[in-house]
Short mmCIF file of C-alpha atoms in Angstrom, two decimals:
data_model
loop_
_atom_site.label_atom_id
_atom_site.label_comp_id
_atom_site.label_asym_id
_atom_site.label_seq_id
_atom_site.Cartn_x
_atom_site.Cartn_y
_atom_site.Cartn_z
CA UNK J 1164 13.42 98.50 -57.73
CA UNK J 1165 11.72 97.00 -54.64
CA UNK J 1166 8.13 98.26 -54.06
CA UNK J 1167 8.74 97.50 -50.01
CA UNK J 1168 11.05 97.50 -47.43
CA UNK J 1169 10.94 94.89 -44.63
CA UNK J 1170 13.08 94.05 -42.44
CA UNK J 1171 12.63 90.99 -39.42
CA UNK J 1172 12.64 92.24 -35.31
CA UNK J 1173 12.96 89.57 -32.67
CA UNK J 1174 10.08 92.19 -30.49
CA UNK J 1175 6.40 91.87 -30.36
CA UNK J 1176 3.52 93.56 -32.63
CA UNK J 1177 2.71 95.75 -29.73
CA UNK J 1178 6.94 96.51 -28.52
CA UNK J 1179 7.85 96.87 -32.13
CA UNK J 1180 4.34 99.90 -32.84
CA UNK J 1181 5.26 101.29 -29.28
CA UNK J 1182 9.18 100.81 -30.82
CA UNK J 1183 7.72 102.71 -34.26
CA UNK J 1184 5.59 105.48 -32.04
CA UNK J 1185 9.37 106.42 -30.51
CA UNK J 1186 11.20 106.59 -33.26
CA UNK J 1187 9.22 108.80 -35.81
CA UNK J 1188 8.99 111.38 -33.11
CA UNK J 1189 12.64 112.09 -33.68
CA UNK J 1190 11.83 113.15 -37.13
CA UNK J 1191 8.92 115.24 -36.54
CA UNK J 1192 5.97 112.55 -38.46
CA UNK J 1193 3.29 110.48 -35.71
CA UNK J 1194 0.93 107.77 -36.21
CA UNK J 1195 -2.57 108.68 -37.70
CA UNK J 1196 -4.35 105.89 -37.72
CA UNK J 1197 -3.41 102.23 -36.48
CA UNK J 1198 -5.32 99.14 -38.17
CA UNK J 1199 -6.04 95.68 -36.52
CA UNK J 1200 -6.35 93.75 -39.30
CA UNK J 1201 -6.75 90.47 -38.09
CA UNK J 1202 -9.62 91.31 -35.36
CA UNK J 1203 -11.33 93.72 -38.28
CA UNK J 1204 -11.63 90.70 -40.64
CA UNK J 1205 -12.77 88.36 -38.12
CA UNK J 1206 -15.28 91.17 -36.51
CA UNK J 1207 -16.40 90.99 -40.55
CA UNK J 1208 -16.88 87.12 -40.42
CA UNK J 1209 -13.58 86.14 -42.10
CA UNK J 1210 -12.13 83.66 -39.01
CA UNK J 1211 -10.01 82.35 -42.10
CA UNK J 1212 -7.41 84.50 -41.45
CA UNK J 1213 -5.61 84.21 -37.90
CA UNK J 1214 -1.90 86.38 -39.82
CA UNK J 1215 -1.41 89.48 -36.55
CA UNK J 1216 -0.93 92.09 -39.11
CA UNK J 1217 -1.34 95.69 -38.37
CA UNK J 1218 -1.40 98.89 -40.40
CA UNK J 1219 -0.22 102.17 -39.55
CA UNK J 1220 -0.64 105.33 -41.49
CA UNK J 1221 2.01 107.92 -40.70
CA UNK J 1222 2.41 111.13 -42.04
CA UNK J 1223 4.89 114.37 -41.13
CA UNK J 1224 2.04 117.49 -41.39
CA UNK J 1225 4.58 120.02 -42.93
CA UNK J 1226 6.27 117.71 -45.53
CA UNK J 1227 2.36 115.45 -46.66
CA UNK J 1228 1.78 119.36 -46.72
CA UNK J 1229 4.53 120.60 -49.16
CA UNK J 1230 3.93 117.13 -51.22
CA UNK J 1231 -0.54 118.45 -51.84
CA UNK J 1232 0.79 122.21 -52.50
CA UNK J 1233 3.42 120.98 -55.52
CA UNK J 1234 0.74 118.82 -56.90
CA UNK J 1235 -2.65 117.83 -55.24
CA UNK J 1236 -2.81 113.56 -56.96
CA UNK J 1237 0.29 112.89 -54.11
CA UNK J 1238 -3.02 112.77 -51.96
CA UNK J 1239 -3.68 109.51 -53.49
CA UNK J 1240 -0.58 107.89 -52.30
CA UNK J 1241 -0.60 109.60 -48.59
CA UNK J 1242 -0.54 108.67 -45.18
CA UNK J 1243 3.20 106.59 -45.92
CA UNK J 1244 1.19 103.16 -43.94
CA UNK J 1245 4.09 101.30 -41.98
CA UNK J 1246 3.01 97.25 -41.73
CA UNK J 1247 3.97 94.93 -38.87
CA UNK J 1248 2.94 91.18 -38.76
CA UNK J 1249 4.60 87.55 -38.39
CA UNK J 1250 5.30 85.87 -40.88
CA UNK J 1251 5.81 81.87 -40.17
CA UNK J 1252 6.89 82.93 -36.47
CA UNK J 1253 8.71 86.11 -37.07
CA UNK J 1254 7.73 90.00 -36.05
CA UNK J 1255 8.14 91.78 -39.81
CA UNK J 1256 8.05 95.49 -40.49
CA UNK J 1257 7.18 96.71 -43.36
CA UNK J 1258 6.47 100.23 -45.50
CA UNK J 1259 5.99 100.95 -49.65
CA UNK J 1260 8.35 102.31 -50.26
CA UNK J 1261 7.67 106.71 -50.80
CA UNK J 1262 9.85 106.42 -54.40
CA UNK J 1263 7.85 103.77 -56.08
CA UNK J 1264 4.82 105.80 -56.24
CA UNK J 1265 6.03 109.40 -56.13
CA UNK J 1266 7.62 107.34 -59.29
CA UNK J 1267 4.64 107.88 -61.54
CA UNK J 1268 3.97 111.04 -60.79
CA UNK J 1269 7.76 111.68 -63.17
CA UNK J 1270 8.33 115.38 -60.92
CA UNK J 1271 11.62 115.12 -60.18
CA UNK J 1272 10.98 117.81 -56.83
CA UNK J 1273 8.95 115.19 -56.18
CA UNK J 1274 11.24 112.22 -56.30
CA UNK J 1275 14.00 114.08 -54.31
CA UNK J 1276 10.80 114.88 -51.44
CA UNK J 1277 10.09 110.91 -51.37
CA UNK J 1278 13.71 110.30 -51.55
CA UNK J 1279 14.16 112.31 -48.17
CA UNK J 1280 11.10 110.41 -46.54
CA UNK J 1281 11.41 107.43 -47.55
CA UNK J 1282 15.10 107.92 -45.98
CA UNK J 1283 13.51 108.36 -42.59
CA UNK J 1284 11.40 106.10 -42.85
CA UNK J 1285 13.92 102.96 -43.48
CA UNK J 1286 15.76 104.30 -40.52
CA UNK J 1287 13.36 104.42 -38.36
CA UNK J 1288 12.46 100.76 -39.77
CA UNK J 1289 15.94 99.62 -38.50
CA UNK J 1290 16.08 101.85 -34.92
CA UNK J 1291 12.50 99.60 -34.36
CA UNK J 1292 13.78 96.62 -35.06
#
């Protein structure tokens, strides 16, 4: 099983991030924070990293509260992350599959919730490309 789900798009990074935000709202998710990794590294003196790379931390507060109430260790995996970056001239959108991480806890109920969240996030990526 792959730990990630990644798709290509013809959109720019900015267009892609806008589309992601719109499609997240359809599922009561939102972007909590956006990291421009390239810019941050440059500010820290790392000029060798040229790849445009953004990391979005996304969350559905109701689902987050539900899983945290079930097992506080789930907080180690939250919030979910979606990456948007350029690689070899192509814009890519990817996410760490919630099922890949939650499987570490060996909890069937959490696995079902993670499968539901993963399906939603994959749908968001597909609609955003």
